[in-house]
Short mmCIF file of C-alpha atoms and ligand atoms in Angstrom, two decimals:
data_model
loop_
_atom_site.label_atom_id
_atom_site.label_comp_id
_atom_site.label_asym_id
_atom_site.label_seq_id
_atom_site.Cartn_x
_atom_site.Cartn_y
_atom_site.Cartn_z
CA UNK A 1431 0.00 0.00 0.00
CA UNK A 1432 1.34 3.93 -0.41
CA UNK A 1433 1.49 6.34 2.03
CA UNK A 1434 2.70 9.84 2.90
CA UNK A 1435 5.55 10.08 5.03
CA UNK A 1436 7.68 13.07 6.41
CA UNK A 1437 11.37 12.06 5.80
CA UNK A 1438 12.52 15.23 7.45
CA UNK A 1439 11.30 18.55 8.90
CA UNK A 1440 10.93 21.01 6.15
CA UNK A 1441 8.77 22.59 3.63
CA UNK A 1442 5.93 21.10 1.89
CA UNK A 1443 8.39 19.36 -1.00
CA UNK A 1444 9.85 17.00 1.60
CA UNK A 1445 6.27 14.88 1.85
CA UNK A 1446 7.37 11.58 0.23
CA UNK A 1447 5.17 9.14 -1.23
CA UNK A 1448 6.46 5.54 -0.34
CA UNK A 1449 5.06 1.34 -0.99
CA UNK A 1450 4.82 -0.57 2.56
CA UNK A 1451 3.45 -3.69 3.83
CA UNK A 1452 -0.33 -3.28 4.72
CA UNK A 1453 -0.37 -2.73 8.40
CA UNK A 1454 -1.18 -6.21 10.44
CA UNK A 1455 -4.49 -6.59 12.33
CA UNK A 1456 -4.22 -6.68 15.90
CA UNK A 1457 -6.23 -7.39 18.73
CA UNK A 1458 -9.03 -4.99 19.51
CA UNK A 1459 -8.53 -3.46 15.78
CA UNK A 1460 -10.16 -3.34 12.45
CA UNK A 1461 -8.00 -2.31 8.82
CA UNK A 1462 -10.01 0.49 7.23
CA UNK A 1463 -9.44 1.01 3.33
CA UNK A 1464 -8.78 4.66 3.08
CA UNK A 1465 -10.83 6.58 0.66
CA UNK A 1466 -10.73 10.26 2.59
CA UNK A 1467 -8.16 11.83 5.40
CA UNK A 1468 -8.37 14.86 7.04
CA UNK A 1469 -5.46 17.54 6.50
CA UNK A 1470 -5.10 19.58 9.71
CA UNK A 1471 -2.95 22.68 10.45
CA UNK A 1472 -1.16 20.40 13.12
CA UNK A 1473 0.07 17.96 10.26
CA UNK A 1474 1.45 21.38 9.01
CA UNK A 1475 3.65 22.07 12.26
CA UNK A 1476 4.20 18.35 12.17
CA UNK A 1477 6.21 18.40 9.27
CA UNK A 1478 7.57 21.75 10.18
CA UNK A 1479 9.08 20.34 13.63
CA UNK A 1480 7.13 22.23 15.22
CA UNK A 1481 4.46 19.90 16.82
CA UNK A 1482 5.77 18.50 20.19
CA UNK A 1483 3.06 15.93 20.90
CA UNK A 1484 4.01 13.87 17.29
CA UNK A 1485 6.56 11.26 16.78
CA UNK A 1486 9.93 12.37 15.41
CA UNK A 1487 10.77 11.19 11.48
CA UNK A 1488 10.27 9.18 9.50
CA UNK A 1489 6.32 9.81 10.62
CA UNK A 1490 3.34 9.43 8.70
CA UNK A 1491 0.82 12.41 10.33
CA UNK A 1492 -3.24 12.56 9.78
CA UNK A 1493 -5.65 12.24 12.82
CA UNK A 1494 -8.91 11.01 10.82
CA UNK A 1495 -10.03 8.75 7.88
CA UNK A 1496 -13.30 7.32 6.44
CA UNK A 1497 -13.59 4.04 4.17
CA UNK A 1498 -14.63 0.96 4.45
CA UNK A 1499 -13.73 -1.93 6.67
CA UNK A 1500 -11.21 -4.47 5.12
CA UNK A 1501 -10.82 -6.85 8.11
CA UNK A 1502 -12.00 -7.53 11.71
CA UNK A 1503 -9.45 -8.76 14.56
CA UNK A 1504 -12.01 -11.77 16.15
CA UNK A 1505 -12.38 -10.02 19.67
CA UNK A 1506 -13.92 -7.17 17.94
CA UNK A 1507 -17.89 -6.90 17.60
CA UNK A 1508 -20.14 -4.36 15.44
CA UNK A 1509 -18.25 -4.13 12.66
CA UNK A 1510 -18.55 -5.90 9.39
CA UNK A 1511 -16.29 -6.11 6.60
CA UNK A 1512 -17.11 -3.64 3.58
CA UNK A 1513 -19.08 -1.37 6.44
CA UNK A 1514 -18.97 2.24 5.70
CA UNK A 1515 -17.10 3.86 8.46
CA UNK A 1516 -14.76 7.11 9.92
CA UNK A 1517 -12.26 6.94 12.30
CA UNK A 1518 -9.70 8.55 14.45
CA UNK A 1519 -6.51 7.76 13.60
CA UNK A 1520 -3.92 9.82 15.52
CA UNK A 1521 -0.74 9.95 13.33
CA UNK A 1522 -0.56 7.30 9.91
CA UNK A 1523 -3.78 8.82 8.50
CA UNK A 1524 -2.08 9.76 5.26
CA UNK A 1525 -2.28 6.35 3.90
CA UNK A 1526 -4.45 3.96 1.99
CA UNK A 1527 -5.00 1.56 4.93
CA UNK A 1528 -5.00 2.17 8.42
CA UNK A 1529 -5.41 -0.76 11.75
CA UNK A 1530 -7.50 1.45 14.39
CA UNK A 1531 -8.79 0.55 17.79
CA UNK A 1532 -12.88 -0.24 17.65
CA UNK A 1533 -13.37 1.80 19.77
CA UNK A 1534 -11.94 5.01 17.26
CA UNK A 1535 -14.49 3.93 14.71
CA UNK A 1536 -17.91 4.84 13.91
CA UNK A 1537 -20.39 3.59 11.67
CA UNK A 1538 -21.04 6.65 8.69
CA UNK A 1539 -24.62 7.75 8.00
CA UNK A 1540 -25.33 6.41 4.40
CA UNK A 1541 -26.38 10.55 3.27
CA UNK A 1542 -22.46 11.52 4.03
CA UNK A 1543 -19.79 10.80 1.63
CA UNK A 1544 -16.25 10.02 2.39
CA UNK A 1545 -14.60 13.41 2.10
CA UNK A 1546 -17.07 15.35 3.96
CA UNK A 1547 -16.76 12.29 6.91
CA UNK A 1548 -12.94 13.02 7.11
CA UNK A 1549 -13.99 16.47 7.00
CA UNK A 1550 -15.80 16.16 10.79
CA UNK A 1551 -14.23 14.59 13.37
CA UNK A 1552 -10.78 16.48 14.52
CA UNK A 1553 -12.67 20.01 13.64
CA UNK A 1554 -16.18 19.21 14.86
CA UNK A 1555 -15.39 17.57 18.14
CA UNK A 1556 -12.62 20.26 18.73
CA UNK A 1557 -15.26 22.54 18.02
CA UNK A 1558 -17.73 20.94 20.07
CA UNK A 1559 -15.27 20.32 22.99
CA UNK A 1560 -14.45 24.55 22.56
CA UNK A 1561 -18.01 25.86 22.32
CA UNK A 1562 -19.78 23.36 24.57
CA UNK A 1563 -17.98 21.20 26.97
CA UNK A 1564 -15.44 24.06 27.26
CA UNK A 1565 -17.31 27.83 26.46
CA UNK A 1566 -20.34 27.02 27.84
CA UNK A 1567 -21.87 29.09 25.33
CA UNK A 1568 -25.48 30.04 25.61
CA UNK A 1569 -28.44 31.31 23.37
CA UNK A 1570 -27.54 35.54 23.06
CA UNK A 1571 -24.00 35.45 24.18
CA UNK A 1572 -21.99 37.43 21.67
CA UNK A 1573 -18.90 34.67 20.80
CA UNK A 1574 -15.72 35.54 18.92
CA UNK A 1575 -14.08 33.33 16.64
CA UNK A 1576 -10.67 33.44 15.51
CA UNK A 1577 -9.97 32.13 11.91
CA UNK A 1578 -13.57 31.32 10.91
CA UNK A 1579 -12.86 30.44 7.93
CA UNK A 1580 -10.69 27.79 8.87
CA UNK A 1581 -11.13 23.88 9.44
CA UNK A 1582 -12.47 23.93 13.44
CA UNK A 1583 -13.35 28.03 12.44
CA UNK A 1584 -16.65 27.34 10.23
CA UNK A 1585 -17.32 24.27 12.73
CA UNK A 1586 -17.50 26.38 15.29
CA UNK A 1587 -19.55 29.19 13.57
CA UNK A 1588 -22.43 26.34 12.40
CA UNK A 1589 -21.95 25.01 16.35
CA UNK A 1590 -22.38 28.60 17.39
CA UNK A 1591 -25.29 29.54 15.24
CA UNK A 1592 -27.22 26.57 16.34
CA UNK A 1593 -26.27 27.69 19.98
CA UNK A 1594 -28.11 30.85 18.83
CA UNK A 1595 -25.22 33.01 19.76
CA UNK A 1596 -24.40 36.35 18.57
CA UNK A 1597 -21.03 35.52 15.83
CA UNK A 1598 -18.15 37.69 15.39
CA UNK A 1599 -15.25 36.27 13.22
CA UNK A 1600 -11.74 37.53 12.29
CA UNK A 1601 -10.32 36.07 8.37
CA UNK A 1602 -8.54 37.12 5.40
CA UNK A 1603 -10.99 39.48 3.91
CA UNK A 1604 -11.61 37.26 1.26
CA UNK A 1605 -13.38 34.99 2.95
CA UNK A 1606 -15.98 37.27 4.87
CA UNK A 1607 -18.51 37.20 2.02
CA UNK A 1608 -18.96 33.31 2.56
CA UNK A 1609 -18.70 33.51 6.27
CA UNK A 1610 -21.36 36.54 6.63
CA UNK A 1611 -23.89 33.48 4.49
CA UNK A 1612 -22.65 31.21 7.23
CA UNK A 1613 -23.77 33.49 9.61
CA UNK A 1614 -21.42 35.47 10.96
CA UNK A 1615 -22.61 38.77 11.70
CA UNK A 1616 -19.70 40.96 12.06
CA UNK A 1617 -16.07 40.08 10.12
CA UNK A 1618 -12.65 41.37 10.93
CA UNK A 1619 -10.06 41.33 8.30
CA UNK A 1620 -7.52 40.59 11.55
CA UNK A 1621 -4.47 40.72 8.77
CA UNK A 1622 -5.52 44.96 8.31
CA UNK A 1623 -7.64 45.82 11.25
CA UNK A 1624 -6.73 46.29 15.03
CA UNK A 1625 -9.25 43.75 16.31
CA UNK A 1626 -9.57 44.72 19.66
CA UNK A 1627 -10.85 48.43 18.34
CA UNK A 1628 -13.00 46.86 16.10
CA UNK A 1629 -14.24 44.98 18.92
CA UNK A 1630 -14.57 47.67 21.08
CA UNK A 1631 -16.71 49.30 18.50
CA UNK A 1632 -18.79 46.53 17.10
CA UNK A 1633 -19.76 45.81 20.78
CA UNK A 1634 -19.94 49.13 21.70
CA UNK A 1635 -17.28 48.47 25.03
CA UNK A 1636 -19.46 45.54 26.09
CA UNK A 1637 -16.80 43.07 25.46
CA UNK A 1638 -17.36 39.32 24.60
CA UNK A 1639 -18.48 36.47 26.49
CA UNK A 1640 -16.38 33.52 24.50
CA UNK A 1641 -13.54 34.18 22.64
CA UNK A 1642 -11.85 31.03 20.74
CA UNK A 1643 -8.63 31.69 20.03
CA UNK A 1644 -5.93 29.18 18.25
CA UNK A 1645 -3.43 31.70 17.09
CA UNK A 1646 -0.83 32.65 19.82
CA UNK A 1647 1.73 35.11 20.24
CA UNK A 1648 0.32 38.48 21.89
CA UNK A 1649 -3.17 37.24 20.45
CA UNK A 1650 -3.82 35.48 23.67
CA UNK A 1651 -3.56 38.58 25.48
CA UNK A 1652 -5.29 40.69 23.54
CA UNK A 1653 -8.49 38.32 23.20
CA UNK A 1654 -8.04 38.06 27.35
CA UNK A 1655 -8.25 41.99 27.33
CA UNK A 1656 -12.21 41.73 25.19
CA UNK A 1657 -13.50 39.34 27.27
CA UNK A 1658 -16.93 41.17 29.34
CA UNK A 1659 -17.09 39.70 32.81
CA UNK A 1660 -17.70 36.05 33.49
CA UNK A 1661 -16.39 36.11 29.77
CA UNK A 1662 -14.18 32.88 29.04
CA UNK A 1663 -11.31 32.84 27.00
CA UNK A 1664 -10.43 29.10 25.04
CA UNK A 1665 -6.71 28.54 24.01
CA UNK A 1666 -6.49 25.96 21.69
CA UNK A 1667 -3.65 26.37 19.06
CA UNK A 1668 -0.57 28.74 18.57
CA UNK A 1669 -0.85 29.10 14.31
CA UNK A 1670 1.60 32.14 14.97
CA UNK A 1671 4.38 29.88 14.80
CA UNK A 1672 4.04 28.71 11.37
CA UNK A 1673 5.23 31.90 9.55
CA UNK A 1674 4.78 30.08 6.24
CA UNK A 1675 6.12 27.11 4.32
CA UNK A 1676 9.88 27.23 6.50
CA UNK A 1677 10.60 27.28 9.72
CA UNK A 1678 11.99 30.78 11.12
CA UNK A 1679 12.97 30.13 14.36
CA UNK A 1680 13.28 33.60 15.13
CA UNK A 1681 9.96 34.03 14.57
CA UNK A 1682 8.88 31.30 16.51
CA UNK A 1683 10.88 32.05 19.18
CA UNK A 1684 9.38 36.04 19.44
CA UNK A 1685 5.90 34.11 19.35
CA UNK A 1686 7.14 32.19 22.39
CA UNK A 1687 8.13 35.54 24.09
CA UNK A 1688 4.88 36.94 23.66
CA UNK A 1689 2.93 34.82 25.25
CA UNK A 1690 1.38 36.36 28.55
CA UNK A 1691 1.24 34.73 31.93
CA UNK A 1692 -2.05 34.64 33.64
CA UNK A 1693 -2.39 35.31 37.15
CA UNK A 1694 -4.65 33.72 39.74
CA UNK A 1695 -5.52 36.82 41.53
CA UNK A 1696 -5.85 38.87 38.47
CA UNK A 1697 -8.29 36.04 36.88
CA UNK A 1698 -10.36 36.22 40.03
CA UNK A 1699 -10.58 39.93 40.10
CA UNK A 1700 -11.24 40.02 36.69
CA UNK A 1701 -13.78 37.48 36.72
CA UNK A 1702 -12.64 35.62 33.67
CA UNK A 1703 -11.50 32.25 32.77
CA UNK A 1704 -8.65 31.11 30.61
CA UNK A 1705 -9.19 27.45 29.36
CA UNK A 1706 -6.74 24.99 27.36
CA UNK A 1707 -8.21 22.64 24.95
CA UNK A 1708 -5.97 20.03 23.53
CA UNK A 1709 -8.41 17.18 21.87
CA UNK A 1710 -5.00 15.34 21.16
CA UNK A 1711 -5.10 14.57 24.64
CA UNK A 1712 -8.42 14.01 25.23
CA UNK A 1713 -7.99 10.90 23.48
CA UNK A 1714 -8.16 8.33 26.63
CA UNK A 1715 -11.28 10.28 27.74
CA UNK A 1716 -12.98 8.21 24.79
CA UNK A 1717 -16.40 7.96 26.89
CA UNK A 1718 -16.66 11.91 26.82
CA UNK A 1719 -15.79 12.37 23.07
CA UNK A 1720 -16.92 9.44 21.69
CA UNK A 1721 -20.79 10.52 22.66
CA UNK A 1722 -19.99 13.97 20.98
CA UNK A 1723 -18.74 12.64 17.72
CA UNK A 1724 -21.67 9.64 17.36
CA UNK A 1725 -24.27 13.48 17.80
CA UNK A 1726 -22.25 15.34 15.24
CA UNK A 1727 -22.62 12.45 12.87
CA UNK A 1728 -26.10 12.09 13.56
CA UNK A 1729 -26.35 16.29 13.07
CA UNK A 1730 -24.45 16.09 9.69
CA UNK A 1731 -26.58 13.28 8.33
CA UNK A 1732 -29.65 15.18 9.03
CA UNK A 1733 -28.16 18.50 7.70
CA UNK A 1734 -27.84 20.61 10.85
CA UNK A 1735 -24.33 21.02 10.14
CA UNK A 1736 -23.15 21.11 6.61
CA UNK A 1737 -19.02 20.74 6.71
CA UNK A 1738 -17.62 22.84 4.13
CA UNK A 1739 -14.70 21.21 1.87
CA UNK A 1740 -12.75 23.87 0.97
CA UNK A 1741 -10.52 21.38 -1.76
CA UNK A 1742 -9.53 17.59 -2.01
CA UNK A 1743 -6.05 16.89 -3.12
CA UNK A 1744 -5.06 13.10 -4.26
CA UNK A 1745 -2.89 11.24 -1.59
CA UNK A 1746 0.11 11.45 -3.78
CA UNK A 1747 -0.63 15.77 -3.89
CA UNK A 1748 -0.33 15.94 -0.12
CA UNK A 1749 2.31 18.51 -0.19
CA UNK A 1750 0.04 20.63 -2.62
CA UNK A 1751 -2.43 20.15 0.28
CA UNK A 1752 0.12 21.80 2.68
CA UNK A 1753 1.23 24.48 0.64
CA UNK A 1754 -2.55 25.63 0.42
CA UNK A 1755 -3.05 25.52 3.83
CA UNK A 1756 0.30 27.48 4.00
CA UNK A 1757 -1.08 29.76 1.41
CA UNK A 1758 -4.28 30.29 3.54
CA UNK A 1759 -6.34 29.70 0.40
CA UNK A 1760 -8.56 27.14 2.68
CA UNK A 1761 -12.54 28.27 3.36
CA UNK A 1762 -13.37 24.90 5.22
CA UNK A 1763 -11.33 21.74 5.25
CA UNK A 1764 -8.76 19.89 2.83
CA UNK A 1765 -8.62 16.75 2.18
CA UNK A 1766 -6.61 14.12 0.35
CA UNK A 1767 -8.42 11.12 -1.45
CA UNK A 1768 -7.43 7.86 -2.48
CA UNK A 1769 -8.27 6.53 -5.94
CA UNK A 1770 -11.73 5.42 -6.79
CA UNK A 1771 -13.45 7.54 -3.80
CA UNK A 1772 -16.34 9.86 -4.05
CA UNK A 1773 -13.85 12.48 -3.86
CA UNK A 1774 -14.64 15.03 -6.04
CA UNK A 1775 -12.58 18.42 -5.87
CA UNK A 1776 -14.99 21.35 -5.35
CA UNK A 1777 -12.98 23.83 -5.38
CA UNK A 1778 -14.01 26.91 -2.91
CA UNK A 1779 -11.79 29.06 -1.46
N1 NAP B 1806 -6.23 22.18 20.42
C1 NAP B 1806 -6.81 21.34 19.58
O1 NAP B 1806 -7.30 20.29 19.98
C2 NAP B 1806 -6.86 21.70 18.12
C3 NAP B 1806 -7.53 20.86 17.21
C4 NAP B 1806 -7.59 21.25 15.86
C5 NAP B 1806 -6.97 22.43 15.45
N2 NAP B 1806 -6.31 23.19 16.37
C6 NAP B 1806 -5.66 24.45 15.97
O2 NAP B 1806 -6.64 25.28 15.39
C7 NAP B 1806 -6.05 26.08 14.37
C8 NAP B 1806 -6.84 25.88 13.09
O3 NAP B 1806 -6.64 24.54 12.64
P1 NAP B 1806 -7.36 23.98 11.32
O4 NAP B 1806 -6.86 22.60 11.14
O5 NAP B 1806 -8.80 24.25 11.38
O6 NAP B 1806 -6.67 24.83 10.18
P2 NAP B 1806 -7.23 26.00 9.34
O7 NAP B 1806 -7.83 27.03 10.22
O8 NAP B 1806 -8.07 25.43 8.28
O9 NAP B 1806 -5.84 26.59 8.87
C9 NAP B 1806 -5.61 27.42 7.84
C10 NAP B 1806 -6.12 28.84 8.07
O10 NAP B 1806 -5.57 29.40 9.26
C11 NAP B 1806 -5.39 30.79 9.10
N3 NAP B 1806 -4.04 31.09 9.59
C12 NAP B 1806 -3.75 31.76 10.73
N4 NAP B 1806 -2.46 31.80 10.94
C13 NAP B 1806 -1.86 31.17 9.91
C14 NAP B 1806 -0.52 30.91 9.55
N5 NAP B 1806 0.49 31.31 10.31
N6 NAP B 1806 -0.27 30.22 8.40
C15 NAP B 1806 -1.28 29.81 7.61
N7 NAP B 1806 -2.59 30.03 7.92
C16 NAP B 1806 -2.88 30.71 9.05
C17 NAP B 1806 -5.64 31.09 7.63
O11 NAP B 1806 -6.91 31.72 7.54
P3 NAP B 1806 -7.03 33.30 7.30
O12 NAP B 1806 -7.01 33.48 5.80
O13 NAP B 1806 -8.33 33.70 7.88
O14 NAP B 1806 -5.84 33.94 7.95
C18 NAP B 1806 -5.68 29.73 6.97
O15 NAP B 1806 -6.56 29.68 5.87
C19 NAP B 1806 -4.57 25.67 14.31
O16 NAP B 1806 -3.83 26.51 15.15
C20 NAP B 1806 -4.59 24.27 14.91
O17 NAP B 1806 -3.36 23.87 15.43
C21 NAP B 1806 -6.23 22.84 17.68
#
């Protein structure tokens, strides 16, 4: 079988497309035939050396696939061969087979194809775990969200606007015209503006009562400074430190530096909370995330939330998948398909 390994940090060009062995069945597992994998702005740090949590190389990255099921291990029940499914893969998702723990798989609603089921599960539970289990979020609160037109970004608008919240959204100003459809009601072109001001205006000095914020750098403090009280601030990602397709150290470094440091007393004074989300290490709390994921299936197969594929890339394009991440041509998800999928590029963004 092929897959898409990263030889060595560096830019996009170093993805290499390499024949293995299938991976062996083991106990507790199923094989899934690839047909769709997720592409997440981790894999892009990943390859960047730049992602602590993920194995040094030679590494094959990707946290989610759907296909079907090419074998059972015997101790494993509810799964059939040929069953439609999507799973959670953590690392080796860029491949055209994968051996996953049962209990990472889920049966896919018939109505969803393969793309748009890698599409959900890293940005709709993160999403999910951001808005819900972590934000609280309730019907009139006014919620900002950072990068909306990214991957967990438009998840977390379509979570938000069922939440009946009040959206404000910070992108490239390119994307605003889709995201104001989507149902954001006030954009920030965060690139040009000074989005506190424009916060400060839009909300007339109210302030905010979620901000989600996965950028980094002096961001963090800044979103900290716009929260209204009993206002919670969600960390969950520090995009600052890819400056583009290299690594600049400098740069990364300076990000490092401008991170703040959040005091107890000042948090209680303030009446504000600071929360960390890291679903990568969520992933032995599988009875709290696996209930979350089996909903949003159920809500994309009835059409309450629509995932938006922004592009699909073949497996062997993987570092053209990067480079337009890097590029921040994205409105939604990428995602790479294997041959003879439903994959069909659509081409937004
Ligand atoms: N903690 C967790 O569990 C968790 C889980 C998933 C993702 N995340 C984090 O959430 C963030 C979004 O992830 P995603 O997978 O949904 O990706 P994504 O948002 O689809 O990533 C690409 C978009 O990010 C924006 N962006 C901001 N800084 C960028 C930079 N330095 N380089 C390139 N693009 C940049 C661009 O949008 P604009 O055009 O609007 O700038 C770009 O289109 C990342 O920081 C990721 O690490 C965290």
């Amino acid at each position: 079988m092929r897959q898409v390994c990263i030889p060595r940090y560096g830019p996009p060009e170093v993805l290499r497309l390499e024949e293995v062995p299938e991976p062996a069945l083991q106990a507790g597992t199923v094989r899934i035939a690839v047909r769709a994998s997720g592409v997440n702005f981790a894999d892009l740090l990943a390859r960047q050396g730049l992602y602590p949590d993920c194995p040094k190389p030679p590494v094959v990255v990707g946290y989610e696939v759907a296909g079907t099921v090419e074998a059972v291990a015997p101790d494993v029940t509810g799964f059939r061969v040929g069953q439609r499914v999507v799973a959670l893969t953590r690392f080796g998702g860029y491949a055209e087979k994968v051996v996953v723990p049962a209990a990472q798989v889920f049966p896919l609603p018939s109505s969803l194809d393969f793309p748009t089921a890698a599409a959900l599960p890293v940005n709709y539970l993160t999403a999910y775990v951001l808005v819900h289990l972590c934000g609280h979020l309730q019907p009139g609160e006014r919620v900002l969200i950072h990068n909306a037109g990214g991957g967990v970004g438009l998840a977390a608008v379509q979570l938000c606007r069922l939440q009946q919240a009040e959206i404000y959204g910070t992108a490239s100003a390119g994307k605003h015209e889709f995201l104001r459809q989507q149902g954001v009601e006030h954009l920030i072109d965060y690139r040009r503006e000074d989005v506190p001001a424009a916060i400060r205006r839009l909300t007339q000095g109210r302030g905010l009562d979620l901000v989600l914020d996965p950028l980094g750098g002096r961001s963090f403090a800044q979103s900290y400074r716009l929260l209204a009280p009993l206002g919670r601030l969600v960390l969950f990602g520090m995009s600052r430190l890819s400056g583009g397709p290299r690594r600049r150290l400098l740069s990364v470094a300076w990000q490092l530096l401008r991170l703040p440091r959040f005091h107890p007393l000042r948090l209680m004074q303030d009446n504000r909370a600071v929360i960390g989300v890291h679903l990568g290490h969520l992933w032995e709390a599988q009875q709290r995330l696996r209930p979350a994921l089996e909903t949003l299936l159920a809500w994309a197969a009835e059409g309450r939330l629509r995932p938006v594929i922004a592009q699909t890339f073949p497996l062997a394009e993987a570092a053209a998948a990067h480079r337009y991440l890097h590029e921040r041509r994205n409105l939604g998800k990428v995602v790479l398909t294997v041959a003879g999928s439903e994959a069909q590029a659509s081409g937004a963004g």
